């Protein structure tokens, strides 16, 4: 049986009718799982209302979560660093386009039913949208916007709104091009500027984190920050070294490696990319 | 409650694979599938029709499968259903050396609008590993044999999931030489169904289909489909019914033709709103 015993159907929520069948359920489930759920339930009844109230095992009914001092957890934003976050297992991989938006501040775990490692705010630069890279039961693994780069975390499905983006953005550093795909079909390709050798644009998969305007940064009317950071700049321009897509006042930068990590795109590209949903995957490779 | 759930560990069903060779529409009928006169049928389904107080579970040991001549190596198969929840588990799925997955669980839950899915701890197809998909995913990149993971469908009153579906597609030129991938997948499919060695040695589309005893079918239509893990759960807020609202046992002559499953459709994510914000980026 190996690990199968741990996949026994979870207990239903503790309604009056269902409590009557508890003895049957004990026989149904493995002793270890029941014990764990009972502990979670017991604690949860005392601290009800905590975020991420999702039980293990793939169900979607809710149980109160273990006591977690949410305020003590670091936020996962472009400004922060989160310790203990799993690294993206497939940084060159694609996704199926699913993105999620936390409907409330949500606890990020290091594994399904795992240890709380961070708090994901529902809003950071506008609404927070994150790409889903895997799902296990009622848990979704997402890319995080915080450092270190390529960090991931698990969110309970009950705490997020799911949607799909048909788009994907691919940045090719060697050819200094950016492709926009929709449903797997390339819609456009632009020649772009990338990071210089001393401050390279990081490779791997990341995502569109937001769309904002900043009157202190007049080189681009709209800036599209990504969920990744410069590997060489801990801070830059007052920010945490966030890599972004934006335009540039002069066209001579396109096709060059002269930025400090950002991807500089022509104005028409920016206009098009600013319409792409947040959470959309951005693949950066050395091709 | 009138709730009903059903779970089937292993479903081997032919989808309109007519006994007569020819271009007959493959979705016109469905019937139990046989290979070499062997009717593949397992008493491995669990159906719960009386709510949470009606837990049902069935178990099939791997030895039982091998006795039936099925080339599917598994640790054990279970099917469980209770109230609005159902799941199947396969400890160690090995389709020869072609498809290997560990701790495969296909599940559904009819609570809170319904959810369903597939998870496993390790998966590889033709030696290439794959992770638990976020939603429906196709593997294999072949027009002849399709391997699908996590096919979730829902209707008004239920949600269903199929864990792993291997489909032999119709409409391929019989004279076409199998690609290396198709050859390996064909071997696996033949091995799964206990087909003779000639199927495992097939080099063309026609020889593979012939050895498996199925028609060429219409382009894109499923002429043979194997499902590992199929579950269906009635939604909790759906109207109660006297009879089970769902079944997932397409192994009888009364089965409806199996149409290609449609993954759950998600809404398109919204276009972003440009907000005023202050964040120095790397220029």
PDB file of N, CA and C in Angstrom, chain B residues 184-238:
ATOM      1  N   UNK B 184       6.448   3.102 -28.478  1.00  0.00           N
ATOM      2  CA  UNK B 184       6.563   2.801 -27.056  1.00  0.00           C
ATOM      3  C   UNK B 184       5.201   2.857 -26.368  1.00  0.00           C
ATOM      4  N   UNK B 185       4.422   3.877 -26.723  1.00  0.00           N
ATOM      5  CA  UNK B 185       3.081   3.967 -26.147  1.00  0.00           C
ATOM      6  C   UNK B 185       2.231   2.774 -26.558  1.00  0.00           C
ATOM      7  N   UNK B 186       2.387   2.359 -27.812  1.00  0.00           N
ATOM      8  CA  UNK B 186       1.643   1.201 -28.295  1.00  0.00           C
ATOM      9  C   UNK B 186       2.005  -0.053 -27.533  1.00  0.00           C
ATOM     10  N   UNK B 187       3.284  -0.197 -27.261  1.00  0.00           N
ATOM     11  CA  UNK B 187       3.723  -1.345 -26.466  1.00  0.00           C
ATOM     12  C   UNK B 187       3.060  -1.327 -25.090  1.00  0.00           C
ATOM     13  N   UNK B 188       3.046  -0.151 -24.533  1.00  0.00           N
ATOM     14  CA  UNK B 188       2.444  -0.027 -23.210  1.00  0.00           C
ATOM     15  C   UNK B 188       0.975  -0.339 -23.220  1.00  0.00           C
ATOM     16  N   UNK B 189       0.283   0.170 -24.226  1.00  0.00           N
ATOM     17  CA  UNK B 189      -1.154  -0.072 -24.325  1.00  0.00           C
ATOM     18  C   UNK B 189      -1.423  -1.561 -24.535  1.00  0.00           C
ATOM     19  N   UNK B 190      -0.645  -2.171 -25.413  1.00  0.00           N
ATOM     20  CA  UNK B 190      -0.817  -3.600 -25.662  1.00  0.00           C
ATOM     21  C   UNK B 190      -0.528  -4.399 -24.397  1.00  0.00           C
ATOM     22  N   UNK B 191       0.503  -3.988 -23.708  1.00  0.00           N
ATOM     23  CA  UNK B 191       0.839  -4.694 -22.478  1.00  0.00           C
ATOM     24  C   UNK B 191      -0.238  -4.550 -21.433  1.00  0.00           C
ATOM     25  N   UNK B 192      -0.816  -3.381 -21.361  1.00  0.00           N
ATOM     26  CA  UNK B 192      -1.868  -3.134 -20.383  1.00  0.00           C
ATOM     27  C   UNK B 192      -3.059  -4.048 -20.615  1.00  0.00           C
ATOM     28  N   UNK B 193      -3.355  -4.245 -21.884  1.00  0.00           N
ATOM     29  CA  UNK B 193      -4.543  -5.018 -22.217  1.00  0.00           C
ATOM     30  C   UNK B 193      -4.243  -6.489 -22.448  1.00  0.00           C
ATOM     31  N   UNK B 194      -3.053  -6.896 -22.157  1.00  0.00           N
ATOM     32  CA  UNK B 194      -2.712  -8.297 -22.328  1.00  0.00           C
ATOM     33  C   UNK B 194      -2.727  -8.735 -23.773  1.00  0.00           C
ATOM     34  N   UNK B 195      -2.478  -7.797 -24.667  1.00  0.00           N
ATOM     35  CA  UNK B 195      -2.514  -8.104 -26.093  1.00  0.00           C
ATOM     36  C   UNK B 195      -1.319  -8.975 -26.475  1.00  0.00           C
ATOM     37  N   UNK B 196      -1.453  -9.688 -27.577  1.00  0.00           N
ATOM     38  CA  UNK B 196      -0.355 -10.560 -27.998  1.00  0.00           C
ATOM     39  C   UNK B 196       0.897  -9.768 -28.379  1.00  0.00           C
ATOM     40  N   UNK B 197       1.969 -10.537 -28.493  1.00  0.00           N
ATOM     41  CA  UNK B 197       3.271  -9.905 -28.730  1.00  0.00           C
ATOM     42  C   UNK B 197       3.296  -9.123 -30.026  1.00  0.00           C
ATOM     43  N   UNK B 198       2.493  -9.546 -30.998  1.00  0.00           N
ATOM     44  CA  UNK B 198       2.557  -8.841 -32.286  1.00  0.00           C
ATOM     45  C   UNK B 198       2.119  -7.385 -32.150  1.00  0.00           C
ATOM     46  N   UNK B 199       1.256  -7.131 -31.175  1.00  0.00           N
ATOM     47  CA  UNK B 199       0.879  -5.742 -30.948  1.00  0.00           C
ATOM     48  C   UNK B 199       2.060  -4.956 -30.381  1.00  0.00           C
ATOM     49  N   UNK B 200       2.798  -5.630 -29.548  1.00  0.00           N
ATOM     50  CA  UNK B 200       3.934  -4.939 -28.956  1.00  0.00           C
ATOM     51  C   UNK B 200       5.053  -4.725 -29.970  1.00  0.00           C
ATOM     52  N   UNK B 201       5.025  -5.513 -31.035  1.00  0.00           N
ATOM     53  CA  UNK B 201       6.055  -5.368 -32.049  1.00  0.00           C
ATOM     54  C   UNK B 201       5.574  -4.587 -33.266  1.00  0.00           C
ATOM     55  N   UNK B 202       4.392  -4.027 -33.183  1.00  0.00           N
ATOM     56  CA  UNK B 202       3.837  -3.323 -34.330  1.00  0.00           C
ATOM     57  C   UNK B 202       4.720  -2.142 -34.719  1.00  0.00           C
ATOM     58  N   UNK B 203       4.837  -1.943 -36.022  1.00  0.00           N
ATOM     59  CA  UNK B 203       5.650  -0.825 -36.505  1.00  0.00           C
ATOM     60  C   UNK B 203       4.834   0.195 -37.283  1.00  0.00           C
ATOM     61  N   UNK B 204       3.600  -0.181 -37.662  1.00  0.00           N
ATOM     62  CA  UNK B 204       2.744   0.759 -38.373  1.00  0.00           C
ATOM     63  C   UNK B 204       1.435   0.937 -37.605  1.00  0.00           C
ATOM     64  N   UNK B 205       0.736   2.007 -37.960  1.00  0.00           N
ATOM     65  CA  UNK B 205      -0.561   2.266 -37.334  1.00  0.00           C
ATOM     66  C   UNK B 205      -1.493   1.084 -37.548  1.00  0.00           C
ATOM     67  N   UNK B 206      -1.530   0.603 -38.779  1.00  0.00           N
ATOM     68  CA  UNK B 206      -2.438  -0.488 -39.104  1.00  0.00           C
ATOM     69  C   UNK B 206      -2.125  -1.755 -38.331  1.00  0.00           C
ATOM     70  N   UNK B 207      -0.864  -2.074 -38.229  1.00  0.00           N
ATOM     71  CA  UNK B 207      -0.514  -3.316 -37.527  1.00  0.00           C
ATOM     72  C   UNK B 207      -0.833  -3.209 -36.042  1.00  0.00           C
ATOM     73  N   UNK B 208      -0.694  -2.025 -35.483  1.00  0.00           N
ATOM     74  CA  UNK B 208      -1.018  -1.854 -34.068  1.00  0.00           C
ATOM     75  C   UNK B 208      -2.521  -1.971 -33.842  1.00  0.00           C
ATOM     76  N   UNK B 209      -3.284  -1.275 -34.700  1.00  0.00           N
ATOM     77  CA  UNK B 209      -4.742  -1.323 -34.542  1.00  0.00           C
ATOM     78  C   UNK B 209      -5.253  -2.745 -34.761  1.00  0.00           C
ATOM     79  N   UNK B 210      -4.692  -3.408 -35.756  1.00  0.00           N
ATOM     80  CA  UNK B 210      -5.116  -4.765 -36.038  1.00  0.00           C
ATOM     81  C   UNK B 210      -4.838  -5.700 -34.880  1.00  0.00           C
ATOM     82  N   UNK B 211      -3.671  -5.565 -34.317  1.00  0.00           N
ATOM     83  CA  UNK B 211      -3.306  -6.439 -33.201  1.00  0.00           C
ATOM     84  C   UNK B 211      -4.188  -6.196 -31.983  1.00  0.00           C
ATOM     85  N   UNK B 212      -4.610  -4.952 -31.828  1.00  0.00           N
ATOM     86  CA  UNK B 212      -5.474  -4.629 -30.694  1.00  0.00           C
ATOM     87  C   UNK B 212      -6.935  -4.925 -30.993  1.00  0.00           C
ATOM     88  N   UNK B 213      -7.220  -5.209 -32.255  1.00  0.00           N
ATOM     89  CA  UNK B 213      -8.575  -5.586 -32.620  1.00  0.00           C
ATOM     90  C   UNK B 213      -9.550  -4.430 -32.653  1.00  0.00           C
ATOM     91  N   UNK B 214      -9.080  -3.281 -33.027  1.00  0.00           N
ATOM     92  CA  UNK B 214      -9.974  -2.123 -33.090  1.00  0.00           C
ATOM     93  C   UNK B 214      -9.951  -1.539 -34.491  1.00  0.00           C
ATOM     94  N   UNK B 215     -10.981  -0.783 -34.799  1.00  0.00           N
ATOM     95  CA  UNK B 215     -11.096  -0.194 -36.125  1.00  0.00           C
ATOM     96  C   UNK B 215     -10.240   1.055 -36.224  1.00  0.00           C
ATOM     97  N   UNK B 216     -10.066   1.498 -37.465  1.00  0.00           N
ATOM     98  CA  UNK B 216      -9.265   2.701 -37.676  1.00  0.00           C
ATOM     99  C   UNK B 216      -9.976   3.939 -37.150  1.00  0.00           C
ATOM    100  N   UNK B 217     -11.316   3.919 -37.212  1.00  0.00           N
ATOM    101  CA  UNK B 217     -12.080   5.026 -36.651  1.00  0.00           C
ATOM    102  C   UNK B 217     -11.979   6.304 -37.467  1.00  0.00           C
ATOM    103  N   UNK B 218     -12.759   7.258 -37.071  1.00  0.00           N
ATOM    104  CA  UNK B 218     -12.764   8.554 -37.729  1.00  0.00           C
ATOM    105  C   UNK B 218     -11.683   9.441 -37.121  1.00  0.00           C
ATOM    106  N   UNK B 219     -11.233  10.408 -37.914  1.00  0.00           N
ATOM    107  CA  UNK B 219     -10.138  11.247 -37.410  1.00  0.00           C
ATOM    108  C   UNK B 219     -10.452  11.875 -36.051  1.00  0.00           C
ATOM    109  N   UNK B 220      -9.563  11.652 -35.134  1.00  0.00           N
ATOM    110  CA  UNK B 220      -9.678  12.294 -33.825  1.00  0.00           C
ATOM    111  C   UNK B 220     -10.607  11.613 -32.852  1.00  0.00           C
ATOM    112  N   UNK B 221     -11.396  10.668 -33.327  1.00  0.00           N
ATOM    113  CA  UNK B 221     -12.331  10.001 -32.413  1.00  0.00           C
ATOM    114  C   UNK B 221     -11.606   8.920 -31.610  1.00  0.00           C
ATOM    115  N   UNK B 222     -12.040   8.705 -30.398  1.00  0.00           N
ATOM    116  CA  UNK B 222     -11.422   7.644 -29.608  1.00  0.00           C
ATOM    117  C   UNK B 222     -11.913   6.280 -30.068  1.00  0.00           C
ATOM    118  N   UNK B 223     -11.004   5.398 -30.415  1.00  0.00           N
ATOM    119  CA  UNK B 223     -11.410   4.048 -30.788  1.00  0.00           C
ATOM    120  C   UNK B 223     -11.130   3.065 -29.656  1.00  0.00           C
ATOM    121  N   UNK B 224     -10.357   3.477 -28.722  1.00  0.00           N
ATOM    122  CA  UNK B 224     -10.093   2.642 -27.551  1.00  0.00           C
ATOM    123  C   UNK B 224      -9.652   3.565 -26.425  1.00  0.00           C
ATOM    124  N   UNK B 225     -10.199   3.322 -25.272  1.00  0.00           N
ATOM    125  CA  UNK B 225      -9.867   4.226 -24.170  1.00  0.00           C
ATOM    126  C   UNK B 225      -9.716   3.440 -22.872  1.00  0.00           C
ATOM    127  N   UNK B 226      -8.657   3.690 -22.199  1.00  0.00           N
ATOM    128  CA  UNK B 226      -8.390   3.063 -20.905  1.00  0.00           C
ATOM    129  C   UNK B 226      -8.327   4.161 -19.859  1.00  0.00           C
ATOM    130  N   UNK B 227      -9.063   3.969 -18.807  1.00  0.00           N
ATOM    131  CA  UNK B 227      -9.079   4.982 -17.758  1.00  0.00           C
ATOM    132  C   UNK B 227      -8.615   4.373 -16.445  1.00  0.00           C
ATOM    133  N   UNK B 228      -7.682   5.003 -15.825  1.00  0.00           N
ATOM    134  CA  UNK B 228      -7.238   4.585 -14.494  1.00  0.00           C
ATOM    135  C   UNK B 228      -7.694   5.655 -13.519  1.00  0.00           C
ATOM    136  N   UNK B 229      -8.675   5.314 -12.727  1.00  0.00           N
ATOM    137  CA  UNK B 229      -9.188   6.264 -11.752  1.00  0.00           C
ATOM    138  C   UNK B 229     -10.296   7.115 -12.325  1.00  0.00           C
ATOM    139  N   UNK B 230     -11.518   6.806 -11.983  1.00  0.00           N
ATOM    140  CA  UNK B 230     -12.652   7.617 -12.411  1.00  0.00           C
ATOM    141  C   UNK B 230     -13.581   7.786 -11.219  1.00  0.00           C
ATOM    142  N   UNK B 231     -13.899   8.989 -10.910  1.00  0.00           N
ATOM    143  CA  UNK B 231     -14.759   9.254  -9.761  1.00  0.00           C
ATOM    144  C   UNK B 231     -15.826  10.268 -10.152  1.00  0.00           C
ATOM    145  N   UNK B 232     -16.904  10.241  -9.439  1.00  0.00           N
ATOM    146  CA  UNK B 232     -17.960  11.214  -9.678  1.00  0.00           C
ATOM    147  C   UNK B 232     -18.679  11.488  -8.363  1.00  0.00           C
ATOM    148  N   UNK B 233     -18.948  12.742  -8.087  1.00  0.00           N
ATOM    149  CA  UNK B 233     -19.604  13.123  -6.837  1.00  0.00           C
ATOM    150  C   UNK B 233     -20.792  14.024  -7.126  1.00  0.00           C
ATOM    151  N   UNK B 234     -21.890  13.738  -6.482  1.00  0.00           N
ATOM    152  CA  UNK B 234     -23.027  14.643  -6.565  1.00  0.00           C
ATOM    153  C   UNK B 234     -22.714  15.903  -5.762  1.00  0.00           C
ATOM    154  N   UNK B 235     -23.148  17.028  -6.259  1.00  0.00           N
ATOM    155  CA  UNK B 235     -22.930  18.269  -5.536  1.00  0.00           C
ATOM    156  C   UNK B 235     -23.860  18.334  -4.329  1.00  0.00           C
ATOM    157  N   UNK B 236     -23.351  18.842  -3.252  1.00  0.00           N
ATOM    158  CA  UNK B 236     -24.143  18.861  -2.028  1.00  0.00           C
ATOM    159  C   UNK B 236     -25.382  19.719  -2.144  1.00  0.00           C
ATOM    160  N   UNK B 237     -25.280  20.779  -2.907  1.00  0.00           N
ATOM    161  CA  UNK B 237     -26.428  21.661  -3.006  1.00  0.00           C
ATOM    162  C   UNK B 237     -27.326  21.312  -4.183  1.00  0.00           C
ATOM    163  N   UNK B 238     -27.040  20.194  -4.843  1.00  0.00           N
ATOM    164  CA  UNK B 238     -27.899  19.774  -5.934  1.00  0.00           C
ATOM    165  C   UNK B 238     -29.159  19.125  -5.367  1.00  0.00           C
TER     166      UNK B 238
END
